[in-house]
Short mmCIF file of N, CA, C and O in Angstrom, two decimals:
data_model
loop_
_atom_site.label_atom_id
_atom_site.label_comp_id
_atom_site.label_asym_id
_atom_site.label_seq_id
_atom_site.Cartn_x
_atom_site.Cartn_y
_atom_site.Cartn_z
N MET A 1 0.71 -1.02 -0.34
CA MET A 1 0.05 -0.04 -0.05
C MET A 1 0.64 1.24 0.10
O MET A 1 0.42 2.31 -0.31
N LEU A 2 2.12 1.15 0.73
CA LEU A 2 2.81 2.03 0.68
C LEU A 2 3.60 2.57 -0.75
O LEU A 2 3.66 3.84 -1.04
N THR A 3 3.84 1.18 -1.25
CA THR A 3 4.53 1.75 -2.89
C THR A 3 3.37 2.88 -3.70
O THR A 3 3.54 3.43 -4.25
N ILE A 4 1.98 2.16 -3.64
CA ILE A 4 1.14 2.89 -4.29
C ILE A 4 0.76 4.29 -3.87
O ILE A 4 0.35 4.96 -4.93
N ALA A 5 0.69 4.54 -2.62
CA ALA A 5 0.58 5.74 -1.89
C ALA A 5 1.67 6.73 -2.74
O ALA A 5 1.41 7.68 -3.06
N GLY A 6 2.86 6.23 -2.35
CA GLY A 6 4.06 7.12 -3.11
C GLY A 6 4.01 7.17 -4.46
O GLY A 6 4.05 8.48 -5.06
N THR A 7 3.48 6.37 -5.43
CA THR A 7 3.40 6.72 -6.82
C THR A 7 2.32 7.62 -6.78
O THR A 7 2.05 8.37 -7.76
N PHE A 8 1.30 7.36 -6.02
CA PHE A 8 0.21 8.86 -6.24
C PHE A 8 0.71 9.56 -6.20
O PHE A 8 0.54 10.87 -6.65
N CYS A 9 1.56 10.12 -5.17
CA CYS A 9 2.41 11.49 -4.98
C CYS A 9 3.07 11.79 -5.95
O CYS A 9 2.80 13.02 -6.14
N CYS A 10 3.77 11.07 -6.62
CA CYS A 10 4.78 11.23 -7.90
C CYS A 10 3.67 11.56 -8.86
O CYS A 10 3.90 12.64 -9.72
N ILE A 11 2.77 11.12 -9.01
CA ILE A 11 2.04 11.48 -10.36
C ILE A 11 0.88 12.40 -10.15
O ILE A 11 0.75 13.07 -11.10
N LEU A 12 0.62 12.93 -8.81
CA LEU A 12 -0.13 14.14 -8.71
C LEU A 12 0.84 15.23 -8.74
O LEU A 12 0.75 16.26 -9.52
N MET A 13 2.38 15.04 -8.35
CA MET A 13 3.00 15.98 -8.87
C MET A 13 3.28 16.23 -10.34
O MET A 13 3.30 17.60 -10.61
N TYR A 14 3.11 15.16 -11.37
CA TYR A 14 3.42 15.16 -12.70
C TYR A 14 2.23 15.91 -12.94
O TYR A 14 1.93 16.96 -13.89
N LEU A 15 1.03 15.85 -12.65
CA LEU A 15 -0.28 16.45 -12.91
C LEU A 15 -0.28 17.97 -12.66
O LEU A 15 -1.21 18.58 -13.69
N ILE A 16 0.25 18.36 -11.44
CA ILE A 16 0.20 19.62 -11.09
C ILE A 16 1.20 20.22 -12.11
O ILE A 16 0.95 21.42 -12.73
N ASP A 17 2.51 19.79 -12.59
CA ASP A 17 3.02 20.30 -13.73
C ASP A 17 2.45 20.34 -14.94
O ASP A 17 2.54 21.54 -15.61
N CYS A 18 1.57 19.39 -15.39
CA CYS A 18 1.24 19.50 -16.68
C CYS A 18 0.00 20.16 -16.46
O CYS A 18 -0.33 21.18 -17.67
N TYR A 19 -0.81 20.74 -15.48
CA TYR A 19 -1.93 21.71 -15.39
C TYR A 19 -1.34 23.22 -15.62
O TYR A 19 -1.91 23.76 -16.19
N TYR A 20 0.07 23.35 -15.05
CA TYR A 20 0.47 24.66 -15.46
C TYR A 20 1.35 24.67 -16.75
O TYR A 20 1.63 25.62 -17.22
N ASN A 21 1.88 23.59 -17.35
CA ASN A 21 2.49 23.53 -18.21
C ASN A 21 2.28 22.58 -19.07
O ASN A 21 3.02 21.54 -19.35
N LEU A 22 1.15 22.57 -19.69
CA LEU A 22 0.80 21.50 -20.90
C LEU A 22 1.95 21.24 -21.57
O LEU A 22 1.73 19.99 -22.02
N ASP A 23 2.24 22.17 -22.24
CA ASP A 23 3.10 21.98 -23.71
C ASP A 23 4.78 21.75 -22.98
O ASP A 23 5.56 21.54 -24.09
N LEU A 24 4.74 21.68 -21.84
CA LEU A 24 6.10 21.49 -21.29
C LEU A 24 7.11 22.33 -21.90
O LEU A 24 8.37 21.95 -22.19
N ASN A 25 7.14 23.48 -21.84
CA ASN A 25 7.71 24.48 -22.35
C ASN A 25 7.89 25.71 -21.75
O ASN A 25 9.03 26.37 -21.62
N HIS A 26 6.86 26.27 -20.73
CA HIS A 26 6.83 27.62 -20.00
C HIS A 26 6.66 27.13 -18.47
O HIS A 26 5.97 27.79 -18.03
N PHE A 27 7.68 26.53 -17.74
CA PHE A 27 7.44 25.96 -16.49
C PHE A 27 7.35 27.38 -15.50
O PHE A 27 6.52 27.57 -14.98
N CYS A 28 8.47 28.04 -15.40
CA CYS A 28 8.75 29.05 -14.73
C CYS A 28 7.75 30.42 -14.93
O CYS A 28 7.48 30.71 -14.09
N ASP A 29 7.07 30.58 -16.13
CA ASP A 29 6.29 31.79 -16.28
C ASP A 29 4.90 31.96 -15.44
O ASP A 29 4.15 32.51 -15.25
N HIS A 30 4.52 30.20 -15.45
CA HIS A 30 2.94 30.27 -14.96
C HIS A 30 3.01 29.47 -13.69
O HIS A 30 1.94 29.64 -12.51
N HIS A 31 4.11 29.01 -12.84
CA HIS A 31 4.24 28.34 -11.43
C HIS A 31 4.27 29.84 -10.37
O HIS A 31 5.01 30.63 -10.79
N ASN A 32 3.71 29.33 -9.08
CA ASN A 32 4.15 30.43 -8.08
C ASN A 32 4.78 29.51 -6.89
O ASN A 32 5.11 28.18 -7.17
N ASN A 33 5.39 30.38 -5.63
CA ASN A 33 5.90 29.74 -4.88
C ASN A 33 5.23 28.27 -4.33
O ASN A 33 5.88 27.26 -3.71
N VAL A 34 3.99 28.53 -4.09
CA VAL A 34 3.26 27.56 -3.34
C VAL A 34 3.30 26.18 -4.12
O VAL A 34 3.37 24.88 -3.79
N THR A 35 3.21 26.38 -5.48
CA THR A 35 3.25 25.22 -6.41
C THR A 35 4.39 24.56 -6.29
O THR A 35 4.53 22.93 -6.39
N PHE A 36 5.47 25.45 -6.41
CA PHE A 36 6.71 24.72 -6.08
C PHE A 36 7.35 24.09 -4.92
O PHE A 36 7.88 23.09 -4.72
N PHE A 37 6.46 24.51 -3.82
CA PHE A 37 6.34 24.11 -2.60
C PHE A 37 5.52 22.58 -2.49
O PHE A 37 6.19 21.54 -1.85
N LEU A 38 4.82 22.99 -2.92
CA LEU A 38 3.64 21.55 -3.28
C LEU A 38 4.32 20.39 -4.00
O LEU A 38 4.23 19.21 -3.34
N MET A 39 4.47 20.67 -5.16
CA MET A 39 5.61 19.61 -5.90
C MET A 39 6.66 19.24 -5.20
O MET A 39 7.03 17.88 -5.08
N GLY A 40 7.42 20.10 -4.50
CA GLY A 40 8.43 19.29 -3.87
C GLY A 40 8.04 18.51 -2.38
O GLY A 40 8.77 17.50 -2.28
N LEU A 41 7.16 18.80 -2.12
CA LEU A 41 6.52 18.19 -0.59
C LEU A 41 6.01 16.63 -1.43
O LEU A 41 6.34 15.72 -0.72
N LEU A 42 5.45 16.61 -2.17
CA LEU A 42 5.11 15.79 -3.07
C LEU A 42 5.89 14.44 -3.21
O LEU A 42 6.12 13.61 -2.96
N TRP A 43 6.95 15.25 -3.90
CA TRP A 43 8.29 14.25 -4.36
C TRP A 43 8.88 13.89 -2.82
O TRP A 43 9.14 12.67 -3.04
N PHE A 44 8.93 14.54 -1.82
CA PHE A 44 9.55 14.24 -0.64
C PHE A 44 8.62 13.17 0.05
O PHE A 44 9.11 11.77 0.48
N VAL A 45 7.36 13.35 -0.03
CA VAL A 45 6.26 12.28 0.70
C VAL A 45 6.57 11.15 -0.29
O VAL A 45 6.81 9.91 0.18
N GLY A 46 6.29 11.34 -1.47
CA GLY A 46 6.59 10.01 -2.62
C GLY A 46 7.51 9.07 -2.25
O GLY A 46 7.47 7.82 -2.15
N HIS A 47 8.75 9.90 -2.34
CA HIS A 47 10.02 8.91 -1.94
C HIS A 47 10.10 8.32 -0.69
O HIS A 47 11.11 7.26 -0.73
N THR A 48 9.99 8.89 0.32
CA THR A 48 9.87 8.91 1.42
C THR A 48 9.00 7.05 1.39
O THR A 48 9.23 6.39 2.50
N LEU A 49 7.80 7.38 1.28
CA LEU A 49 6.93 6.11 1.30
C LEU A 49 7.68 5.01 0.40
O LEU A 49 7.46 3.84 1.16
N ASP A 50 8.21 5.53 -0.41
CA ASP A 50 8.73 4.36 -1.76
C ASP A 50 9.85 3.61 -0.66
O ASP A 50 10.22 2.65 -1.10
N GLY A 51 10.51 4.52 -0.09
CA GLY A 51 11.47 4.04 0.83
C GLY A 51 11.33 3.07 1.82
O GLY A 51 12.43 1.93 2.58
N MET A 52 10.47 3.48 2.36
CA MET A 52 9.74 2.72 3.74
C MET A 52 9.14 1.10 3.31
O MET A 52 8.77 0.27 4.13
N ASP A 53 8.50 1.33 2.08
CA ASP A 53 7.64 0.11 2.10
C ASP A 53 8.17 -1.22 2.11
O ASP A 53 7.64 -2.21 2.82
N GLY A 54 9.55 -1.43 1.56
CA GLY A 54 10.06 -2.67 1.55
C GLY A 54 10.43 -3.27 3.28
O GLY A 54 10.08 -4.25 3.57
N LYS A 55 10.89 -2.32 4.08
CA LYS A 55 11.04 -2.15 5.43
C LYS A 55 9.39 -2.75 6.21
O LYS A 55 9.91 -3.86 7.23
N VAL A 56 8.72 -1.90 5.79
CA VAL A 56 7.36 -2.36 6.55
C VAL A 56 6.91 -3.58 5.88
O VAL A 56 6.45 -4.49 7.10
N ALA A 57 6.76 -3.88 4.98
CA ALA A 57 6.74 -4.99 4.33
C ALA A 57 7.15 -6.43 5.22
O ALA A 57 6.65 -7.34 5.63
N ARG A 58 8.70 -6.46 5.01
CA ARG A 58 9.26 -7.29 5.93
C ARG A 58 9.15 -7.65 7.19
O ARG A 58 8.81 -8.59 8.02
N LYS A 59 8.74 -6.27 7.80
CA LYS A 59 8.67 -6.15 9.65
C LYS A 59 7.41 -6.95 9.59
O LYS A 59 7.09 -7.70 10.51
N THR A 60 6.51 -6.45 8.83
CA THR A 60 5.10 -7.05 9.42
C THR A 60 4.81 -8.27 8.64
O THR A 60 3.65 -9.19 8.78
N GLY A 61 5.76 -9.33 7.80
CA GLY A 61 5.64 -10.21 7.15
C GLY A 61 4.73 -10.64 6.00
O GLY A 61 4.28 -11.52 5.90
N VAL A 62 4.69 -9.41 5.27
CA VAL A 62 3.30 -9.38 4.17
C VAL A 62 4.32 -9.13 2.81
O VAL A 62 3.88 -9.19 1.89
N SER A 63 5.74 -9.33 2.78
CA SER A 63 6.64 -9.04 1.45
C SER A 63 6.39 -10.54 0.89
O SER A 63 6.22 -11.47 1.11
N SER A 64 6.50 -10.31 -0.56
CA SER A 64 6.35 -11.29 -1.41
C SER A 64 7.08 -11.07 -2.63
O SER A 64 7.30 -9.69 -2.74
N PRO A 65 6.97 -11.58 -3.63
CA PRO A 65 8.14 -11.42 -4.55
C PRO A 65 7.09 -10.40 -5.47
O PRO A 65 7.66 -9.91 -6.75
N MET A 66 5.91 -10.85 -5.63
CA MET A 66 5.28 -10.15 -6.32
C MET A 66 5.18 -8.51 -5.91
O MET A 66 5.29 -7.62 -7.03
N GLY A 67 5.14 -8.04 -4.73
CA GLY A 67 5.30 -6.92 -4.04
C GLY A 67 6.17 -6.25 -4.58
O GLY A 67 6.67 -5.03 -5.04
N GLU A 68 7.76 -7.23 -4.65
CA GLU A 68 8.51 -6.77 -5.03
C GLU A 68 8.88 -6.03 -6.46
O GLU A 68 9.45 -4.95 -6.77
N CYS A 69 8.45 -6.96 -7.05
CA CYS A 69 8.17 -6.87 -8.60
C CYS A 69 7.44 -5.39 -9.00
O CYS A 69 7.60 -4.70 -9.79
N LEU A 70 6.15 -5.19 -8.17
CA LEU A 70 5.46 -4.18 -8.30
C LEU A 70 6.07 -2.68 -7.86
O LEU A 70 5.98 -1.91 -8.38
N ASP A 71 6.86 -2.93 -6.94
CA ASP A 71 7.79 -2.00 -6.22
C ASP A 71 8.72 -1.42 -7.46
O ASP A 71 8.84 -0.58 -7.69
N HIS A 72 9.37 -2.32 -7.97
CA HIS A 72 10.43 -2.07 -9.03
C HIS A 72 9.68 -1.41 -10.28
O HIS A 72 10.57 -0.35 -10.65
N THR A 73 8.55 -2.05 -10.45
CA THR A 73 7.76 -1.41 -11.53
C THR A 73 7.34 -0.26 -11.29
O THR A 73 7.79 0.77 -12.34
N LEU A 74 6.85 0.33 -10.26
CA LEU A 74 6.36 1.77 -9.87
C LEU A 74 7.86 2.66 -10.18
O LEU A 74 7.58 3.77 -10.11
N ASP A 75 8.58 1.63 -9.42
CA ASP A 75 9.85 2.95 -9.30
C ASP A 75 10.61 3.64 -10.50
O ASP A 75 10.82 4.45 -11.14
N GLN A 76 10.38 2.73 -11.67
CA GLN A 76 10.50 3.17 -13.02
C GLN A 76 9.58 3.66 -13.45
O GLN A 76 10.07 4.45 -14.30
N PHE A 77 8.38 3.52 -13.16
CA PHE A 77 7.44 4.73 -13.67
C PHE A 77 7.48 5.89 -13.15
O PHE A 77 7.54 7.00 -14.00
N ASN A 78 7.88 5.97 -11.77
CA ASN A 78 7.97 7.30 -11.43
C ASN A 78 9.36 8.04 -11.90
O ASN A 78 9.55 8.96 -11.70
N PHE A 79 10.33 7.06 -11.96
CA PHE A 79 11.94 7.58 -12.67
C PHE A 79 11.73 8.26 -13.90
O PHE A 79 11.84 9.61 -14.41
N ILE A 80 10.41 7.52 -14.72
CA ILE A 80 10.47 8.08 -16.29
C ILE A 80 9.45 9.31 -15.92
O ILE A 80 9.76 10.29 -16.89
N ASN A 81 8.45 9.68 -15.26
CA ASN A 81 7.79 10.40 -15.08
C ASN A 81 8.46 11.64 -14.72
O ASN A 81 8.48 13.00 -14.90
N LEU A 82 9.47 11.55 -13.85
CA LEU A 82 10.56 12.45 -13.29
C LEU A 82 11.41 13.36 -14.33
O LEU A 82 11.56 14.53 -14.29
N VAL A 83 11.71 12.11 -15.22
CA VAL A 83 12.72 12.93 -16.50
C VAL A 83 11.77 13.36 -17.45
O VAL A 83 12.41 14.62 -17.73
N ILE A 84 10.73 13.02 -17.77
CA ILE A 84 9.92 13.75 -18.72
C ILE A 84 9.72 15.00 -17.83
O ILE A 84 9.64 16.12 -18.61
N LEU A 85 9.29 15.23 -16.51
CA LEU A 85 9.17 16.54 -16.04
C LEU A 85 10.21 17.35 -16.06
O LEU A 85 10.13 18.73 -16.20
N MET A 86 11.39 16.95 -15.50
CA MET A 86 12.50 17.63 -15.50
C MET A 86 12.90 18.41 -17.10
O MET A 86 13.30 19.39 -17.33
N MET A 87 12.89 17.25 -18.11
CA MET A 87 13.52 17.52 -19.39
C MET A 87 12.28 18.64 -19.84
O MET A 87 12.61 19.44 -20.44
N GLY A 88 10.95 18.32 -19.80
CA GLY A 88 10.15 19.55 -19.92
C GLY A 88 10.37 21.10 -19.52
O GLY A 88 9.94 22.06 -20.05
N ASN A 89 11.23 21.03 -18.34
CA ASN A 89 11.03 22.08 -17.88
C ASN A 89 12.57 22.93 -18.14
O ASN A 89 12.51 23.97 -17.42
N LEU A 90 13.16 22.40 -18.75
CA LEU A 90 14.65 22.89 -18.93
C LEU A 90 14.27 23.65 -20.41
O LEU A 90 13.60 23.49 -21.31
N LYS A 91 15.36 25.06 -20.37
CA LYS A 91 14.86 25.98 -21.23
C LYS A 91 16.23 25.73 -22.30
O LYS A 91 17.15 25.67 -21.81
#
């Protein structure tokens, strides 16, 4: 569940950027400081949850190979979204 919550935070961060920057060309022209703070907070929370999920699963005894595969798959999905977000905001 932590993996999915962390991925949701990263997707929400990406959607906020797409709302203000649909063509991925004018990032700083439309964002304000609250948006930057919110995106940074979502990034921090998402990656913190992603870092905790494996340890929590092992400690509670609910870890499985399928959960590990899901975690790695969603990590790659989050990484691709982050790269798209960063490349779209470079001028």
